Amino acid sequence: MDARRARASLRGWGGVATMAVLCALALAFVLLLPCTQRVTAEPGRAAPRVATGAQARADDCTDAEAHERTLAPAGADGPTIEAIRARTGAKRKLVVGVDQNSYRWGYRNPNTEGARLEGFDIDLAHRIAEDILGDRNAVQFKAIPTNQRIPAIQDGRVDMVVRTMTITCDRLRQVAFSAPYFRTGQQVLAPKSSAITGYDGSLAGRKVCTATGSTAYAKLDADRKAGRLPGSTDLSTTVPNQLDCLVRLQLGEVDAVVTDGALAASQAAQDPTVELKGEAFTTEYYGVAMKKDADDLVRRVNRVLVDYAANGWQKSYDDWLSATLGKDPAASKPPAPRYLSGS
Amino acid sequence: MTHPPKSSAPPPAGAAGVPGIPAQPHALPVSPAQPHARTAPAVQPAPPARRTAFAEGAERLRAAATTEPGRLRIIGAVLALLVLGFGAVTAWQTSTRAAAADDVLRRSQPLSFGAAGIYRSLADANTAAAGTFLAGGQENAKSRDQYEKDIRQAAAGLVTAAANAEPGSAAEATVARLNRLLPEYKGLIERARTYNRQGYPVGGAYLRYADEKMQKHMLPAAQALYTTENRRLDADYGDATPYPWAAIALGLLALAALGWAQHRVYRRTHRVLNRGLVAATAATTAALLWLVVGHAVARSGLDGSYEHGIRSLNVLHEARIAALKARGNENLSLVARGADTVTVGGQTYDAHYYEFDKDMAVLRAALSEAARLADDGAGTAPVTAAQSDTAVWQRRHAAARAEDENGNYQQALDKVIGAKGATAECFDGVDRGLERAIGHERAEFRQAAGDGRDALAWLPQGAAALAVLGAAGSVAGIGRRLSEYR
């Protein structure tokens, strides 16, 4: 009798406890949601709206116009720039997160003195350092892996990231971006002799390699589920770094690679027997990522980019990218910058 | 009660031969012979024919035992059998132990050592490959030679392991797998080098792929081979060291029987010494003593070789492999340049630096265990040297890592593969120290296990000869007594 009553009352408390746990879980889920979406940003998907003050700028964001959500250029020094300038001695450097493995973008050339970092991104970083610190070599490069780009900025390990980083709404919620400095899109890379013609039915039954957690994988997976890509396309090969896909392709373990056209071109530059197949099937923009509240730095970088577009961009393109992306830079040139209204 | 109609019929043939007994339905199928044998033993010829040879022999023995010469004959035969049995069991038990001890020394330990060598060569090749890769176009002849030497040693080790693997065994499959992977690995390394020389970052991707192949497939296979060979070594130890209880028990029994026989002779004849029996006792005692002492010496030698040799060797191999892996990860962190990360407990680390820290922890633990196990100055010195090198390595590595994390790649590279003050020196020191320590422990093992095996040398033959002598003695001794009855 007593036991049954106790059980009944326990059951009552159990219900309350379950509700409490569910509430806590829901709260945790809502709070953690932005974290889980750091890496797998999917372009073209409407961003979930989060109506908090801090994220007001990300409201109404769509990836198609995410690159327009940046501050208007200005040359005034603010707290962020002053802090960088206040560094003394050997530390008086702009700390820039870069890639060391993307040929022609940011890579160590082992055949230069001290295995120098070279590439399109590296040129831009030098240009920004020249503007802020007056010395184009006042840059401290930090190699950061793809999935560390945002944490490195948030933790203050780097002042900015110039590392083939696509501007997306998800990322805009965690960091600030400059205006775009390059236009690209997902593209298919395959051997010249391959029957694959592009992002279409010719991928049926083929093995496609992507980087783990990349935009490319998310897009392919979604398109395959939606039937825009043949269901027999094998996406099971994912690797830590997009460059590892070229290894798998050369060893014949996969038939094609999907990654940003710019990076696919950097792979093609290392192997004359592979080429880009078909047109880019998405449109993406690379931007310089900075800390979310570093408004003065964002404005300053945007001013540098305006100058750079007129003087420097073309030379850097010719130096590093024209060999694989074509003499005509029209497809890669970013659009005329647009900024947040009233900024 | 219903009986089948047969029961009321006339009794069958068996019962027909016993006319005096009326047909009894219940006793019928069982044995009509029983009551018959009891009632008329003389007329029945069947029982002797049915008796076994043993029973017959026992009967004859019992008959012989009624006379003194008969008894003496029996005693003589039993004594001779006991002594011969003791000799045979001793020869058998000691020869299996001697063979196992020989296997420990000449087969299973060298194979286990060889398997550890394969593992070491592979890990060392991987480390050297990453090192030469980092040096790029300026790769030096020394590290390139080291890599080639390691590959050759691994290949040679695989041939030895294959020759000693039983067909269809797990070891054979493992060796076949390694034989397949080795050229694959080498191909990847060569591609990595070629691309790196041309300045293409895909070279680094190839090297990381080769490293993945090594870490995920080849080293685990080599580890499995080492484990298999070590199990064989343990089994050989297990066969070589147990006390030969059966032989000892039989020896004691034979001695007791000899003593009893002599006492009996003394009681009957008041003669104190029967030369034959005394000789038999002496021979049996000598064989038993030889057995016990010889085995005790062999056992202590083998146990010593395990305690002071094998256990130290296992720990030292572990330390050496940990040092190699740590060095490989240190090199690879500079090759990967941040391309590999692991996330542990929400924190993201460079995968190779993370592994390096783990390897160094294993190395430190193994080294302090090795220092504890080392039992003389010659064994302790190289381990202590390796320990101090490890401490320096750790400090220099921290400095190199700080440079790398601050983006000073070239400075980090200099601190890792440079000529002076680089971690390369420390690693070389650790590896050299461990190599010396392994050489020393291996010599100790050989000495102790060799002593152990030699203690069993000639024991089977000697025990057999002594037993024959003893049996002859007891037969002669009893024969001497027996002749007094003729």
PDB file of N, CA and C in Angstrom, chain B residues 198-231:
ATOM      1  N   GLN B 198      59.937  19.731 -56.144  1.00  0.00           N
ATOM      2  CA  GLN B 198      59.406  20.670 -57.130  1.00  0.00           C
ATOM      3  C   GLN B 198      58.725  21.858 -56.459  1.00  0.00           C
ATOM      4  N   GLY B 199      58.583  21.779 -55.139  1.00  0.00           N
ATOM      5  CA  GLY B 199      57.968  22.890 -54.419  1.00  0.00           C
ATOM      6  C   GLY B 199      56.465  22.792 -54.308  1.00  0.00           C
ATOM      7  N   TYR B 200      55.894  21.610 -54.568  1.00  0.00           N
ATOM      8  CA  TYR B 200      54.444  21.459 -54.478  1.00  0.00           C
ATOM      9  C   TYR B 200      54.028  20.993 -53.085  1.00  0.00           C
ATOM     10  N   PRO B 201      53.065  21.675 -52.480  1.00  0.00           N
ATOM     11  CA  PRO B 201      52.626  21.244 -51.143  1.00  0.00           C
ATOM     12  C   PRO B 201      52.001  19.851 -51.130  1.00  0.00           C
ATOM     13  N   VAL B 202      51.590  19.334 -52.278  1.00  0.00           N
ATOM     14  CA  VAL B 202      50.989  18.002 -52.280  1.00  0.00           C
ATOM     15  C   VAL B 202      52.006  16.962 -51.803  1.00  0.00           C
ATOM     16  N   GLY B 203      53.306  17.297 -51.896  1.00  0.00           N
ATOM     17  CA  GLY B 203      54.331  16.408 -51.351  1.00  0.00           C
ATOM     18  C   GLY B 203      54.094  16.138 -49.873  1.00  0.00           C
ATOM     19  N   GLY B 204      53.771  17.211 -49.139  1.00  0.00           N
ATOM     20  CA  GLY B 204      53.478  17.047 -47.713  1.00  0.00           C
ATOM     21  C   GLY B 204      52.262  16.170 -47.489  1.00  0.00           C
ATOM     22  N   ALA B 205      51.275  16.308 -48.367  1.00  0.00           N
ATOM     23  CA  ALA B 205      50.066  15.482 -48.243  1.00  0.00           C
ATOM     24  C   ALA B 205      50.416  14.012 -48.457  1.00  0.00           C
ATOM     25  N   TYR B 206      51.330  13.760 -49.407  1.00  0.00           N
ATOM     26  CA  TYR B 206      51.767  12.370 -49.623  1.00  0.00           C
ATOM     27  C   TYR B 206      52.491  11.827 -48.395  1.00  0.00           C
ATOM     28  N   LEU B 207      53.322  12.672 -47.825  1.00  0.00           N
ATOM     29  CA  LEU B 207      54.067  12.202 -46.658  1.00  0.00           C
ATOM     30  C   LEU B 207      53.107  11.890 -45.514  1.00  0.00           C
ATOM     31  N   ARG B 208      52.085  12.733 -45.365  1.00  0.00           N
ATOM     32  CA  ARG B 208      51.123  12.468 -44.290  1.00  0.00           C
ATOM     33  C   ARG B 208      50.332  11.198 -44.567  1.00  0.00           C
ATOM     34  N   TYR B 209      50.063  10.947 -45.857  1.00  0.00           N
ATOM     35  CA  TYR B 209      49.346   9.722 -46.216  1.00  0.00           C
ATOM     36  C   TYR B 209      50.220   8.498 -45.918  1.00  0.00           C
ATOM     37  N   ALA B 210      51.514   8.615 -46.257  1.00  0.00           N
ATOM     38  CA  ALA B 210      52.445   7.528 -45.961  1.00  0.00           C
ATOM     39  C   ALA B 210      52.519   7.288 -44.459  1.00  0.00           C
ATOM     40  N   ASP B 211      52.556   8.399 -43.722  1.00  0.00           N
ATOM     41  CA  ASP B 211      52.615   8.276 -42.258  1.00  0.00           C
ATOM     42  C   ASP B 211      51.360   7.602 -41.723  1.00  0.00           C
ATOM     43  N   GLU B 212      50.219   7.960 -42.301  1.00  0.00           N
ATOM     44  CA  GLU B 212      48.958   7.342 -41.860  1.00  0.00           C
ATOM     45  C   GLU B 212      49.005   5.834 -42.108  1.00  0.00           C
ATOM     46  N   LYS B 213      49.527   5.461 -43.281  1.00  0.00           N
ATOM     47  CA  LYS B 213      49.649   4.047 -43.612  1.00  0.00           C
ATOM     48  C   LYS B 213      50.538   3.349 -42.579  1.00  0.00           C
ATOM     49  N   MET B 214      51.623   4.009 -42.242  1.00  0.00           N
ATOM     50  CA  MET B 214      52.557   3.440 -41.269  1.00  0.00           C
ATOM     51  C   MET B 214      51.895   3.311 -39.894  1.00  0.00           C
ATOM     52  N   GLN B 215      51.289   4.399 -39.436  1.00  0.00           N
ATOM     53  CA  GLN B 215      50.733   4.402 -38.074  1.00  0.00           C
ATOM     54  C   GLN B 215      49.514   3.503 -37.948  1.00  0.00           C
ATOM     55  N   LYS B 216      48.667   3.490 -38.980  1.00  0.00           N
ATOM     56  CA  LYS B 216      47.393   2.789 -38.834  1.00  0.00           C
ATOM     57  C   LYS B 216      47.463   1.339 -39.269  1.00  0.00           C
ATOM     58  N   HIS B 217      48.385   1.012 -40.188  1.00  0.00           N
ATOM     59  CA  HIS B 217      48.391  -0.366 -40.715  1.00  0.00           C
ATOM     60  C   HIS B 217      49.687  -1.108 -40.443  1.00  0.00           C
ATOM     61  N   MET B 218      50.819  -0.464 -40.716  1.00  0.00           N
ATOM     62  CA  MET B 218      52.066  -1.227 -40.657  1.00  0.00           C
ATOM     63  C   MET B 218      52.549  -1.435 -39.220  1.00  0.00           C
ATOM     64  N   LEU B 219      52.581  -0.356 -38.436  1.00  0.00           N
ATOM     65  CA  LEU B 219      53.075  -0.522 -37.074  1.00  0.00           C
ATOM     66  C   LEU B 219      52.178  -1.441 -36.243  1.00  0.00           C
ATOM     67  N   PRO B 220      50.852  -1.342 -36.376  1.00  0.00           N
ATOM     68  CA  PRO B 220      50.028  -2.315 -35.634  1.00  0.00           C
ATOM     69  C   PRO B 220      50.317  -3.763 -36.051  1.00  0.00           C
ATOM     70  N   ALA B 221      50.574  -3.980 -37.357  1.00  0.00           N
ATOM     71  CA  ALA B 221      50.887  -5.338 -37.802  1.00  0.00           C
ATOM     72  C   ALA B 221      52.213  -5.800 -37.206  1.00  0.00           C
ATOM     73  N   ALA B 222      53.197  -4.885 -37.221  1.00  0.00           N
ATOM     74  CA  ALA B 222      54.502  -5.239 -36.632  1.00  0.00           C
ATOM     75  C   ALA B 222      54.344  -5.516 -35.141  1.00  0.00           C
ATOM     76  N   GLN B 223      53.481  -4.730 -34.509  1.00  0.00           N
ATOM     77  CA  GLN B 223      53.225  -4.935 -33.080  1.00  0.00           C
ATOM     78  C   GLN B 223      52.611  -6.320 -32.846  1.00  0.00           C
ATOM     79  N   ALA B 224      51.684  -6.702 -33.720  1.00  0.00           N
ATOM     80  CA  ALA B 224      51.039  -8.011 -33.579  1.00  0.00           C
ATOM     81  C   ALA B 224      52.072  -9.124 -33.731  1.00  0.00           C
ATOM     82  N   LEU B 225      52.989  -8.935 -34.676  1.00  0.00           N
ATOM     83  CA  LEU B 225      54.038  -9.930 -34.889  1.00  0.00           C
ATOM     84  C   LEU B 225      54.903 -10.062 -33.634  1.00  0.00           C
ATOM     85  N   TYR B 226      55.258  -8.918 -33.079  1.00  0.00           N
ATOM     86  CA  TYR B 226      56.080  -8.901 -31.868  1.00  0.00           C
ATOM     87  C   TYR B 226      55.358  -9.616 -30.731  1.00  0.00           C
ATOM     88  N   THR B 227      54.062  -9.347 -30.601  1.00  0.00           N
ATOM     89  CA  THR B 227      53.282  -9.996 -29.543  1.00  0.00           C
ATOM     90  C   THR B 227      53.247 -11.506 -29.741  1.00  0.00           C
ATOM     91  N   THR B 228      53.065 -11.936 -30.999  1.00  0.00           N
ATOM     92  CA  THR B 228      53.033 -13.369 -31.283  1.00  0.00           C
ATOM     93  C   THR B 228      54.354 -14.019 -30.904  1.00  0.00           C
ATOM     94  N   GLU B 229      55.452 -13.376 -31.310  1.00  0.00           N
ATOM     95  CA  GLU B 229      56.764 -13.960 -31.026  1.00  0.00           C
ATOM     96  C   GLU B 229      57.036 -13.968 -29.523  1.00  0.00           C
ATOM     97  N   ASN B 230      56.567 -12.925 -28.838  1.00  0.00           N
ATOM     98  CA  ASN B 230      56.777 -12.894 -27.393  1.00  0.00           C
ATOM     99  C   ASN B 230      55.980 -13.984 -26.696  1.00  0.00           C
ATOM    100  N   ARG B 231      54.800 -14.290 -27.260  1.00  0.00           N
ATOM    101  CA  ARG B 231      53.986 -15.349 -26.676  1.00  0.00           C
ATOM    102  C   ARG B 231      54.714 -16.683 -26.836  1.00  0.00           C
TER     103      ARG B 231
END
